[in-house]
Amino acid sequence: MHAAVIPAADVPPIYRDHPAPAEPHGDELVVEVLAAALHHLTRSKANGSHYSSNGVFPLVPGVDGVVRDKEGNLRYVVLDDTALGTFAERTLIDPRRSVILPDGIDPVQIAAAMNPAMSSWIALRRRVDFHAGQRVLILGATGNAGRMAVQIAKLFGAAKVIAAGRDATRLKALTALGADETITFDQIGHAADVDVVIDYVWGDVSADAMIPMLTARADRTAPLTWIQIGSVAGPTAPIPSAALRSARLQIVGSGIGSVPARDILAELPELASAVAAGTIDVRARAVPLAQVAQAWTAQTDDRIVFVP
Ligand SMILES: NC(=O)c1ccc[n+]([C@@H]2O[C@H](COP(=O)([O-])OP(=O)(O)OC[C@H]3O[C@@H](n4cnc5c(N)ncnc54)[C@H](OP(=O)(O)O)[C@@H]3O)[C@@H](O)[C@H]2O)c1
């Protein structure tokens, strides 16, 4: 079969022949891949920078996707650590890590949306005690995950959603998706009185935002939950000690490992239905898997989805 293959660390993927999946063991299924997206997680697992990378090469990347099983069911699947990912014509799945999708879904839309959408959906539903009426600040709101976080926070009943980023023009577009206010990072004091921060940026950007934001809070003893989700501005953040003393701040993370897999899976059918219903706006671009080498480093706002 054809697949995208990364022969060694720091080498981009090549589209070539690759052995078909081995005979399935136990509950495993060999499935046909219909659509698989190129997420930050896909790249960072492949280059070894993600905490869940296992450094095994050759590697067929692809951490999730929409597949068709032998019975004809369409499934969204999240793979466990494996050297045979979803950037292939066929792969091997554990059906317990998949959900059957409703008829008539668009595989490309689902493949593009689930990973970025899951980040805020799971965080608000399963990682923190979020409830309708709370106010949410999203740091890094112009990315795929951030745009969806705006929509998901609103869907879950947030009383106010403030979208923060570095580009005022790109931020403005988020008003149409439900953002009540858009601010650049240097205006962070305007977002002082929120209950939850969904943070996709981290690095110096988040660390620098903390003191101006916390010291501007009307009631510093009111709980503020800061959810670390992404790290587009840097993997480490020099958090000032005063940030943890000057306000009732708690910092938590949400991602693979901090939420049980069964909790994540339990949320996926409802999330897939929301995407299928068009409740969440998705930026997706279908690309033939044969073009994986060029697409791997492409700069685009759309989520690239490989179609074998
Ligand atoms: N934990 C989880 O469950 C989970 C799930 C999905 C994604 N993530 C993580 O969330 C992050 C965002 O993912 P995504 O899919 O939304 O990525 P994306 O679509 O590539 O968007 C990233 C956004 O970050 C902004 N950005 C880039 N560099 C920046 C910098 N130095 N300072 C401030 N903003 C910067 C860019 O916005 P502008 O160019 O418009 O400023 C860009 O739109 C990634 O780190 C990803 O790994 C985590």
PDB file of N, CA, C and O and ligand atoms in Angstrom, residues 38-44 50-51 112-120 122-123 139-148 164-168 170-171 185 199-202 205-206 228-234 253-256 258-259 264 283 300-303, ligand 1:
ATOM      1  N   LEU A  38      -3.137  16.992   9.520  1.00  0.00           N
ATOM      2  CA  LEU A  38      -1.775  17.314   9.956  1.00  0.00           C
ATOM      3  C   LEU A  38      -1.872  18.334  11.097  1.00  0.00           C
ATOM      4  O   LEU A  38      -1.994  19.530  10.869  1.00  0.00           O
ATOM      5  N   HIS A  39      -1.841  17.843  12.323  1.00  0.00           N
ATOM      6  CA  HIS A  39      -1.946  18.697  13.512  1.00  0.00           C
ATOM      7  C   HIS A  39      -0.549  19.021  14.053  1.00  0.00           C
ATOM      8  O   HIS A  39       0.432  18.369  13.695  1.00  0.00           O
ATOM      9  N   HIS A  40      -0.502  19.971  15.000  1.00  0.00           N
ATOM     10  CA  HIS A  40       0.776  20.212  15.697  1.00  0.00           C
ATOM     11  C   HIS A  40       1.263  18.912  16.346  1.00  0.00           C
ATOM     12  O   HIS A  40       2.452  18.604  16.325  1.00  0.00           O
ATOM     13  N   LEU A  41       0.327  18.164  16.910  1.00  0.00           N
ATOM     14  CA  LEU A  41       0.681  16.908  17.581  1.00  0.00           C
ATOM     15  C   LEU A  41       1.334  15.921  16.605  1.00  0.00           C
ATOM     16  O   LEU A  41       2.285  15.221  16.958  1.00  0.00           O
ATOM     17  N   THR A  42       0.826  15.895  15.364  1.00  0.00           N
ATOM     18  CA  THR A  42       1.379  14.972  14.365  1.00  0.00           C
ATOM     19  C   THR A  42       2.853  15.290  14.127  1.00  0.00           C
ATOM     20  O   THR A  42       3.702  14.399  14.118  1.00  0.00           O
ATOM     21  N   ARG A  43       3.128  16.587  13.944  1.00  0.00           N
ATOM     22  CA  ARG A  43       4.512  16.980  13.660  1.00  0.00           C
ATOM     23  C   ARG A  43       5.397  16.771  14.883  1.00  0.00           C
ATOM     24  O   ARG A  43       6.513  16.278  14.769  1.00  0.00           O
ATOM     25  N   SER A  44       4.901  17.152  16.071  1.00  0.00           N
ATOM     26  CA  SER A  44       5.780  17.085  17.239  1.00  0.00           C
ATOM     27  C   SER A  44       6.009  15.643  17.690  1.00  0.00           C
ATOM     28  O   SER A  44       7.071  15.306  18.198  1.00  0.00           O
ATOM     29  N   HIS A  50       7.315  15.975  21.225  1.00  0.00           N
ATOM     30  CA  HIS A  50       6.142  15.800  22.091  1.00  0.00           C
ATOM     31  C   HIS A  50       6.439  14.785  23.189  1.00  0.00           C
ATOM     32  O   HIS A  50       7.178  13.823  22.960  1.00  0.00           O
ATOM     33  N   TYR A  51       5.839  15.021  24.363  1.00  0.00           N
ATOM     34  CA  TYR A  51       6.145  14.132  25.494  1.00  0.00           C
ATOM     35  C   TYR A  51       5.693  12.693  25.268  1.00  0.00           C
ATOM     36  O   TYR A  51       6.145  11.787  25.953  1.00  0.00           O
ATOM     37  N   ALA A 112     -10.346  17.288  10.236  1.00  0.00           N
ATOM     38  CA  ALA A 112      -9.731  18.588  10.519  1.00  0.00           C
ATOM     39  C   ALA A 112     -10.095  19.095  11.901  1.00  0.00           C
ATOM     40  O   ALA A 112      -9.281  19.711  12.590  1.00  0.00           O
ATOM     41  N   ALA A 113     -11.327  18.833  12.313  1.00  0.00           N
ATOM     42  CA  ALA A 113     -11.863  19.521  13.494  1.00  0.00           C
ATOM     43  C   ALA A 113     -11.582  18.843  14.825  1.00  0.00           C
ATOM     44  O   ALA A 113     -11.440  19.528  15.845  1.00  0.00           O
ATOM     45  N   MET A 114     -11.557  17.523  14.857  1.00  0.00           N
ATOM     46  CA  MET A 114     -11.647  16.847  16.157  1.00  0.00           C
ATOM     47  C   MET A 114     -10.483  17.195  17.089  1.00  0.00           C
ATOM     48  O   MET A 114     -10.695  17.486  18.262  1.00  0.00           O
ATOM     49  N   ASN A 115      -9.258  17.178  16.586  1.00  0.00           N
ATOM     50  CA  ASN A 115      -8.119  17.454  17.481  1.00  0.00           C
ATOM     51  C   ASN A 115      -8.143  18.885  18.018  1.00  0.00           C
ATOM     52  O   ASN A 115      -8.114  19.092  19.239  1.00  0.00           O
ATOM     53  N   PRO A 116      -8.231  19.918  17.167  1.00  0.00           N
ATOM     54  CA  PRO A 116      -8.277  21.262  17.738  1.00  0.00           C
ATOM     55  C   PRO A 116      -9.527  21.526  18.571  1.00  0.00           C
ATOM     56  O   PRO A 116      -9.449  22.200  19.611  1.00  0.00           O
ATOM     57  N   ALA A 117     -10.667  20.979  18.170  1.00  0.00           N
ATOM     58  CA  ALA A 117     -11.908  21.231  18.921  1.00  0.00           C
ATOM     59  C   ALA A 117     -11.890  20.530  20.282  1.00  0.00           C
ATOM     60  O   ALA A 117     -12.350  21.074  21.288  1.00  0.00           O
ATOM     61  N   MET A 118     -11.324  19.334  20.276  1.00  0.00           N
ATOM     62  CA  MET A 118     -11.264  18.552  21.507  1.00  0.00           C
ATOM     63  C   MET A 118     -10.520  19.295  22.616  1.00  0.00           C
ATOM     64  O   MET A 118     -10.788  19.114  23.790  1.00  0.00           O
ATOM     65  N   SER A 119      -9.561  20.126  22.227  1.00  0.00           N
ATOM     66  CA  SER A 119      -8.704  20.757  23.241  1.00  0.00           C
ATOM     67  C   SER A 119      -9.528  21.570  24.241  1.00  0.00           C
ATOM     68  O   SER A 119      -9.339  21.440  25.443  1.00  0.00           O
ATOM     69  N   SER A 120     -10.438  22.378  23.757  1.00  0.00           N
ATOM     70  CA  SER A 120     -11.247  23.177  24.693  1.00  0.00           C
ATOM     71  C   SER A 120     -12.465  22.394  25.178  1.00  0.00           C
ATOM     72  O   SER A 120     -12.884  22.530  26.337  1.00  0.00           O
ATOM     73  N   ILE A 122     -12.805  19.150  25.793  1.00  0.00           N
ATOM     74  CA  ILE A 122     -12.418  18.243  26.884  1.00  0.00           C
ATOM     75  C   ILE A 122     -12.006  19.047  28.119  1.00  0.00           C
ATOM     76  O   ILE A 122     -12.357  18.700  29.248  1.00  0.00           O
ATOM     77  N   ALA A 123     -11.267  20.126  27.905  1.00  0.00           N
ATOM     78  CA  ALA A 123     -10.805  20.920  29.048  1.00  0.00           C
ATOM     79  C   ALA A 123     -11.991  21.445  29.857  1.00  0.00           C
ATOM     80  O   ALA A 123     -12.013  21.340  31.084  1.00  0.00           O
ATOM     81  N   LEU A 139      -6.338  32.689  25.087  1.00  0.00           N
ATOM     82  CA  LEU A 139      -5.047  33.227  24.637  1.00  0.00           C
ATOM     83  C   LEU A 139      -4.604  32.439  23.401  1.00  0.00           C
ATOM     84  O   LEU A 139      -4.464  31.220  23.464  1.00  0.00           O
ATOM     85  N   GLY A 140      -4.382  33.152  22.288  1.00  0.00           N
ATOM     86  CA  GLY A 140      -4.043  32.457  21.040  1.00  0.00           C
ATOM     87  C   GLY A 140      -5.310  32.056  20.313  1.00  0.00           C
ATOM     88  O   GLY A 140      -5.426  30.939  19.801  1.00  0.00           O
ATOM     89  N   ALA A 141      -6.260  32.994  20.253  1.00  0.00           N
ATOM     90  CA  ALA A 141      -7.601  32.661  19.762  1.00  0.00           C
ATOM     91  C   ALA A 141      -7.714  32.605  18.243  1.00  0.00           C
ATOM     92  O   ALA A 141      -8.733  32.162  17.728  1.00  0.00           O
ATOM     93  N   THR A 142      -6.685  33.044  17.513  1.00  0.00           N
ATOM     94  CA  THR A 142      -6.820  33.084  16.051  1.00  0.00           C
ATOM     95  C   THR A 142      -6.457  31.767  15.370  1.00  0.00           C
ATOM     96  O   THR A 142      -6.689  31.608  14.173  1.00  0.00           O
ATOM     97  N   GLY A 143      -5.862  30.833  16.094  1.00  0.00           N
ATOM     98  CA  GLY A 143      -5.515  29.536  15.507  1.00  0.00           C
ATOM     99  C   GLY A 143      -6.748  28.651  15.369  1.00  0.00           C
ATOM    100  O   GLY A 143      -7.859  29.028  15.769  1.00  0.00           O
ATOM    101  N   ASN A 144      -6.555  27.457  14.814  1.00  0.00           N
ATOM    102  CA  ASN A 144      -7.697  26.549  14.631  1.00  0.00           C
ATOM    103  C   ASN A 144      -8.322  26.179  15.970  1.00  0.00           C
ATOM    104  O   ASN A 144      -9.549  26.228  16.127  1.00  0.00           O
ATOM    105  N   ALA A 145      -7.487  25.818  16.949  1.00  0.00           N
ATOM    106  CA  ALA A 145      -8.021  25.429  18.254  1.00  0.00           C
ATOM    107  C   ALA A 145      -8.653  26.636  18.953  1.00  0.00           C
ATOM    108  O   ALA A 145      -9.710  26.516  19.590  1.00  0.00           O
ATOM    109  N   GLY A 146      -8.015  27.806  18.841  1.00  0.00           N
ATOM    110  CA  GLY A 146      -8.527  29.009  19.505  1.00  0.00           C
ATOM    111  C   GLY A 146      -9.873  29.435  18.950  1.00  0.00           C
ATOM    112  O   GLY A 146     -10.798  29.776  19.698  1.00  0.00           O
ATOM    113  N   ARG A 147     -10.014  29.423  17.625  1.00  0.00           N
ATOM    114  CA  ARG A 147     -11.307  29.789  16.993  1.00  0.00           C
ATOM    115  C   ARG A 147     -12.413  28.862  17.483  1.00  0.00           C
ATOM    116  O   ARG A 147     -13.535  29.274  17.745  1.00  0.00           O
ATOM    117  N   MET A 148     -12.063  27.581  17.575  1.00  0.00           N
ATOM    118  CA  MET A 148     -13.085  26.626  18.018  1.00  0.00           C
ATOM    119  C   MET A 148     -13.378  26.806  19.501  1.00  0.00           C
ATOM    120  O   MET A 148     -14.520  26.632  19.929  1.00  0.00           O
ATOM    121  N   ALA A 164      -8.018  36.692  22.744  1.00  0.00           N
ATOM    122  CA  ALA A 164      -6.764  37.452  22.744  1.00  0.00           C
ATOM    123  C   ALA A 164      -5.779  36.837  21.756  1.00  0.00           C
ATOM    124  O   ALA A 164      -5.728  35.615  21.580  1.00  0.00           O
ATOM    125  N   GLY A 165      -4.993  37.700  21.112  1.00  0.00           N
ATOM    126  CA  GLY A 165      -3.992  37.236  20.160  1.00  0.00           C
ATOM    127  C   GLY A 165      -3.032  38.370  19.865  1.00  0.00           C
ATOM    128  O   GLY A 165      -3.062  39.414  20.526  1.00  0.00           O
ATOM    129  N   ARG A 166      -2.199  38.171  18.848  1.00  0.00           N
ATOM    130  CA  ARG A 166      -1.193  39.208  18.569  1.00  0.00           C
ATOM    131  C   ARG A 166      -1.556  40.056  17.362  1.00  0.00           C
ATOM    132  O   ARG A 166      -0.871  41.031  17.078  1.00  0.00           O
ATOM    133  N   ASP A 167      -2.605  39.671  16.634  1.00  0.00           N
ATOM    134  CA  ASP A 167      -2.933  40.364  15.391  1.00  0.00           C
ATOM    135  C   ASP A 167      -4.377  40.873  15.453  1.00  0.00           C
ATOM    136  O   ASP A 167      -5.335  40.096  15.349  1.00  0.00           O
ATOM    137  N   ALA A 168      -4.520  42.204  15.611  1.00  0.00           N
ATOM    138  CA  ALA A 168      -5.846  42.801  15.822  1.00  0.00           C
ATOM    139  C   ALA A 168      -6.788  42.516  14.655  1.00  0.00           C
ATOM    140  O   ALA A 168      -7.990  42.284  14.852  1.00  0.00           O
ATOM    141  N   ARG A 170      -6.801  39.908  12.515  1.00  0.00           N
ATOM    142  CA  ARG A 170      -7.265  38.518  12.530  1.00  0.00           C
ATOM    143  C   ARG A 170      -8.220  38.273  13.694  1.00  0.00           C
ATOM    144  O   ARG A 170      -9.156  37.473  13.596  1.00  0.00           O
ATOM    145  N   LEU A 171      -7.998  38.995  14.786  1.00  0.00           N
ATOM    146  CA  LEU A 171      -8.880  38.832  15.947  1.00  0.00           C
ATOM    147  C   LEU A 171     -10.294  39.310  15.656  1.00  0.00           C
ATOM    148  O   LEU A 171     -11.271  38.715  16.113  1.00  0.00           O
ATOM    149  N   PHE A 185      -2.410  41.073  23.059  1.00  0.00           N
ATOM    150  CA  PHE A 185      -1.803  40.670  24.336  1.00  0.00           C
ATOM    151  C   PHE A 185      -1.444  41.874  25.215  1.00  0.00           C
ATOM    152  O   PHE A 185      -1.471  41.784  26.438  1.00  0.00           O
ATOM    153  N   ASP A 199      -5.375  28.592  27.448  1.00  0.00           N
ATOM    154  CA  ASP A 199      -4.097  29.135  26.993  1.00  0.00           C
ATOM    155  C   ASP A 199      -3.448  28.234  25.941  1.00  0.00           C
ATOM    156  O   ASP A 199      -2.989  27.132  26.251  1.00  0.00           O
ATOM    157  N   TYR A 200      -3.377  28.752  24.707  1.00  0.00           N
ATOM    158  CA  TYR A 200      -2.718  28.014  23.625  1.00  0.00           C
ATOM    159  C   TYR A 200      -1.305  28.530  23.361  1.00  0.00           C
ATOM    160  O   TYR A 200      -0.618  27.998  22.497  1.00  0.00           O
ATOM    161  N   VAL A 201      -0.865  29.589  24.054  1.00  0.00           N
ATOM    162  CA  VAL A 201       0.407  30.213  23.671  1.00  0.00           C
ATOM    163  C   VAL A 201       1.580  29.844  24.577  1.00  0.00           C
ATOM    164  O   VAL A 201       2.654  29.489  24.122  1.00  0.00           O
ATOM    165  N   TRP A 202       1.390  29.995  25.913  1.00  0.00           N
ATOM    166  CA  TRP A 202       2.435  29.704  26.895  1.00  0.00           C
ATOM    167  C   TRP A 202       3.695  30.516  26.598  1.00  0.00           C
ATOM    168  O   TRP A 202       3.609  31.574  25.999  1.00  0.00           O
ATOM    169  N   VAL A 205       4.912  34.891  26.482  1.00  0.00           N
ATOM    170  CA  VAL A 205       3.653  35.623  26.255  1.00  0.00           C
ATOM    171  C   VAL A 205       2.702  35.410  27.436  1.00  0.00           C
ATOM    172  O   VAL A 205       2.149  36.361  27.994  1.00  0.00           O
ATOM    173  N   SER A 206       2.528  34.162  27.840  1.00  0.00           N
ATOM    174  CA  SER A 206       1.612  33.885  28.955  1.00  0.00           C
ATOM    175  C   SER A 206       2.194  34.400  30.266  1.00  0.00           C
ATOM    176  O   SER A 206       1.477  34.999  31.082  1.00  0.00           O
ATOM    177  N   GLN A 228      -3.571  25.364  30.784  1.00  0.00           N
ATOM    178  CA  GLN A 228      -2.466  25.294  29.835  1.00  0.00           C
ATOM    179  C   GLN A 228      -2.815  24.201  28.813  1.00  0.00           C
ATOM    180  O   GLN A 228      -2.987  23.035  29.173  1.00  0.00           O
ATOM    181  N   ILE A 229      -2.920  24.588  27.521  1.00  0.00           N
ATOM    182  CA  ILE A 229      -3.316  23.601  26.507  1.00  0.00           C
ATOM    183  C   ILE A 229      -2.305  23.513  25.368  1.00  0.00           C
ATOM    184  O   ILE A 229      -1.982  22.436  24.894  1.00  0.00           O
ATOM    185  N   GLY A 230      -1.824  24.654  24.916  1.00  0.00           N
ATOM    186  CA  GLY A 230      -0.877  24.651  23.798  1.00  0.00           C
ATOM    187  C   GLY A 230       0.335  25.501  24.140  1.00  0.00           C
ATOM    188  O   GLY A 230       0.375  26.187  25.178  1.00  0.00           O
ATOM    189  N   SER A 231       1.333  25.467  23.259  1.00  0.00           N
ATOM    190  CA  SER A 231       2.590  26.173  23.569  1.00  0.00           C
ATOM    191  C   SER A 231       3.208  26.740  22.292  1.00  0.00           C
ATOM    192  O   SER A 231       4.388  26.531  22.039  1.00  0.00           O
ATOM    193  N   VAL A 232       2.386  27.458  21.511  1.00  0.00           N
ATOM    194  CA  VAL A 232       2.908  27.997  20.248  1.00  0.00           C
ATOM    195  C   VAL A 232       3.983  29.059  20.467  1.00  0.00           C
ATOM    196  O   VAL A 232       4.802  29.298  19.589  1.00  0.00           O
ATOM    197  N   ALA A 233       4.013  29.712  21.643  1.00  0.00           N
ATOM    198  CA  ALA A 233       5.035  30.738  21.884  1.00  0.00           C
ATOM    199  C   ALA A 233       6.223  30.193  22.677  1.00  0.00           C
ATOM    200  O   ALA A 233       7.176  30.924  22.924  1.00  0.00           O
ATOM    201  N   GLY A 234       6.171  28.941  23.070  1.00  0.00           N
ATOM    202  CA  GLY A 234       7.319  28.354  23.779  1.00  0.00           C
ATOM    203  C   GLY A 234       6.885  27.291  24.766  1.00  0.00           C
ATOM    204  O   GLY A 234       5.846  27.430  25.409  1.00  0.00           O
ATOM    205  N   GLY A 253      -3.204  21.752  33.450  1.00  0.00           N
ATOM    206  CA  GLY A 253      -3.010  21.456  32.034  1.00  0.00           C
ATOM    207  C   GLY A 253      -4.088  20.504  31.559  1.00  0.00           C
ATOM    208  O   GLY A 253      -4.651  19.742  32.351  1.00  0.00           O
ATOM    209  N   SER A 254      -4.376  20.544  30.268  1.00  0.00           N
ATOM    210  CA  SER A 254      -5.338  19.588  29.706  1.00  0.00           C
ATOM    211  C   SER A 254      -4.757  19.016  28.424  1.00  0.00           C
ATOM    212  O   SER A 254      -4.400  19.758  27.511  1.00  0.00           O
ATOM    213  N   GLY A 255      -4.636  17.705  28.370  1.00  0.00           N
ATOM    214  CA  GLY A 255      -4.097  17.027  27.193  1.00  0.00           C
ATOM    215  C   GLY A 255      -3.984  15.547  27.489  1.00  0.00           C
ATOM    216  O   GLY A 255      -4.432  15.071  28.539  1.00  0.00           O
ATOM    217  N   ILE A 256      -3.351  14.835  26.564  1.00  0.00           N
ATOM    218  CA  ILE A 256      -3.210  13.382  26.712  1.00  0.00           C
ATOM    219  C   ILE A 256      -2.483  13.106  28.032  1.00  0.00           C
ATOM    220  O   ILE A 256      -1.409  13.626  28.267  1.00  0.00           O
ATOM    221  N   SER A 258      -3.565  13.907  31.133  1.00  0.00           N
ATOM    222  CA  SER A 258      -4.158  14.616  32.274  1.00  0.00           C
ATOM    223  C   SER A 258      -5.667  14.398  32.336  1.00  0.00           C
ATOM    224  O   SER A 258      -6.314  14.770  33.318  1.00  0.00           O
ATOM    225  N   VAL A 259      -6.224  13.815  31.280  1.00  0.00           N
ATOM    226  CA  VAL A 259      -7.640  13.439  31.275  1.00  0.00           C
ATOM    227  C   VAL A 259      -7.678  11.959  30.855  1.00  0.00           C
ATOM    228  O   VAL A 259      -7.047  11.590  29.866  1.00  0.00           O
ATOM    229  N   ILE A 264     -12.167  11.181  27.536  1.00  0.00           N
ATOM    230  CA  ILE A 264     -12.036  11.821  26.218  1.00  0.00           C
ATOM    231  C   ILE A 264     -12.984  11.142  25.228  1.00  0.00           C
ATOM    232  O   ILE A 264     -13.771  11.800  24.544  1.00  0.00           O
ATOM    233  N   ARG A 283     -11.917  25.170   9.460  1.00  0.00           N
ATOM    234  CA  ARG A 283     -11.103  25.539   8.291  1.00  0.00           C
ATOM    235  C   ARG A 283     -10.315  24.306   7.862  1.00  0.00           C
ATOM    236  O   ARG A 283      -9.363  23.913   8.539  1.00  0.00           O
ATOM    237  N   THR A 300      -0.122  27.545   6.397  1.00  0.00           N
ATOM    238  CA  THR A 300      -1.512  27.807   6.013  1.00  0.00           C
ATOM    239  C   THR A 300      -2.376  27.902   7.255  1.00  0.00           C
ATOM    240  O   THR A 300      -2.111  27.234   8.252  1.00  0.00           O
ATOM    241  N   ASP A 301      -3.402  28.743   7.174  1.00  0.00           N
ATOM    242  CA  ASP A 301      -4.344  28.850   8.302  1.00  0.00           C
ATOM    243  C   ASP A 301      -5.279  27.657   8.343  1.00  0.00           C
ATOM    244  O   ASP A 301      -5.840  27.331   9.378  1.00  0.00           O
ATOM    245  N   ASP A 302      -5.502  27.038   7.162  1.00  0.00           N
ATOM    246  CA  ASP A 302      -6.414  25.891   7.117  1.00  0.00           C
ATOM    247  C   ASP A 302      -5.720  24.665   7.695  1.00  0.00           C
ATOM    248  O   ASP A 302      -4.510  24.517   7.557  1.00  0.00           O
ATOM    249  N   ARG A 303      -6.504  23.781   8.278  1.00  0.00           N
ATOM    250  CA  ARG A 303      -5.938  22.500   8.706  1.00  0.00           C
ATOM    251  C   ARG A 303      -5.833  21.594   7.498  1.00  0.00           C
ATOM    252  O   ARG A 303      -6.829  21.345   6.808  1.00  0.00           O
TER     253      ARG A 303
HETATM  254  N1  LIG B   1      -3.691  19.837  24.760  1.00  0.00           N
HETATM  255  C1  LIG B   1      -4.534  19.566  23.786  1.00  0.00           C
HETATM  256  O1  LIG B   1      -5.500  18.847  23.959  1.00  0.00           O
HETATM  257  C2  LIG B   1      -4.315  20.199  22.441  1.00  0.00           C
HETATM  258  C3  LIG B   1      -5.137  19.842  21.357  1.00  0.00           C
HETATM  259  C4  LIG B   1      -4.957  20.537  20.141  1.00  0.00           C
HETATM  260  C5  LIG B   1      -3.964  21.485  20.010  1.00  0.00           C
HETATM  261  N2  LIG B   1      -3.143  21.740  21.083  1.00  0.00           N
HETATM  262  C6  LIG B   1      -2.081  22.752  20.980  1.00  0.00           C
HETATM  263  O2  LIG B   1      -2.681  24.034  20.869  1.00  0.00           O
HETATM  264  C7  LIG B   1      -1.808  24.904  20.133  1.00  0.00           C
HETATM  265  C8  LIG B   1      -2.594  25.577  19.003  1.00  0.00           C
HETATM  266  O3  LIG B   1      -3.025  24.569  18.103  1.00  0.00           O
HETATM  267  P1  LIG B   1      -3.811  24.969  16.760  1.00  0.00           P
HETATM  268  O4  LIG B   1      -4.239  23.702  16.158  1.00  0.00           O
HETATM  269  O5  LIG B   1      -4.790  26.030  17.026  1.00  0.00           O
HETATM  270  O6  LIG B   1      -2.629  25.632  15.922  1.00  0.00           O
HETATM  271  P2  LIG B   1      -2.720  26.656  14.696  1.00  0.00           P
HETATM  272  O7  LIG B   1      -3.975  26.477  13.964  1.00  0.00           O
HETATM  273  O8  LIG B   1      -1.422  26.507  13.968  1.00  0.00           O
HETATM  274  O9  LIG B   1      -2.756  28.077  15.380  1.00  0.00           O
HETATM  275  C9  LIG B   1      -1.719  28.546  16.133  1.00  0.00           C
HETATM  276  C10 LIG B   1      -1.917  30.059  16.334  1.00  0.00           C
HETATM  277  O10 LIG B   1      -0.936  30.483  17.268  1.00  0.00           O
HETATM  278  C11 LIG B   1      -0.604  31.818  16.977  1.00  0.00           C
HETATM  279  N3  LIG B   1       0.845  31.960  17.241  1.00  0.00           N
HETATM  280  C12 LIG B   1       1.852  31.339  16.624  1.00  0.00           C
HETATM  281  N4  LIG B   1       3.034  31.688  17.169  1.00  0.00           N
HETATM  282  C13 LIG B   1       2.740  32.562  18.156  1.00  0.00           C
HETATM  283  C14 LIG B   1       3.526  33.298  19.072  1.00  0.00           C
HETATM  284  N5  LIG B   1       4.862  33.204  19.088  1.00  0.00           N
HETATM  285  N6  LIG B   1       2.896  34.109  19.957  1.00  0.00           N
HETATM  286  C15 LIG B   1       1.560  34.211  19.949  1.00  0.00           C
HETATM  287  N7  LIG B   1       0.742  33.554  19.090  1.00  0.00           N
HETATM  288  C16 LIG B   1       1.344  32.742  18.208  1.00  0.00           C
HETATM  289  C17 LIG B   1      -0.919  32.079  15.513  1.00  0.00           C
HETATM  290  O11 LIG B   1      -1.792  33.166  15.496  1.00  0.00           O
HETATM  291  P3  LIG B   1      -1.546  34.526  14.669  1.00  0.00           P
HETATM  292  O12 LIG B   1      -0.550  34.237  13.593  1.00  0.00           O
HETATM  293  O13 LIG B   1      -2.907  34.862  14.179  1.00  0.00           O
HETATM  294  O14 LIG B   1      -1.049  35.498  15.690  1.00  0.00           O
HETATM  295  C18 LIG B   1      -1.685  30.848  15.061  1.00  0.00           C
HETATM  296  O15 LIG B   1      -2.932  31.189  14.515  1.00  0.00           O
HETATM  297  C19 LIG B   1      -0.642  24.043  19.685  1.00  0.00           C
HETATM  298  O16 LIG B   1       0.422  24.202  20.610  1.00  0.00           O
HETATM  299  C20 LIG B   1      -1.190  22.639  19.766  1.00  0.00           C
HETATM  300  O17 LIG B   1      -0.182  21.673  19.944  1.00  0.00           O
HETATM  301  C21 LIG B   1      -3.312  21.120  22.274  1.00  0.00           C
END
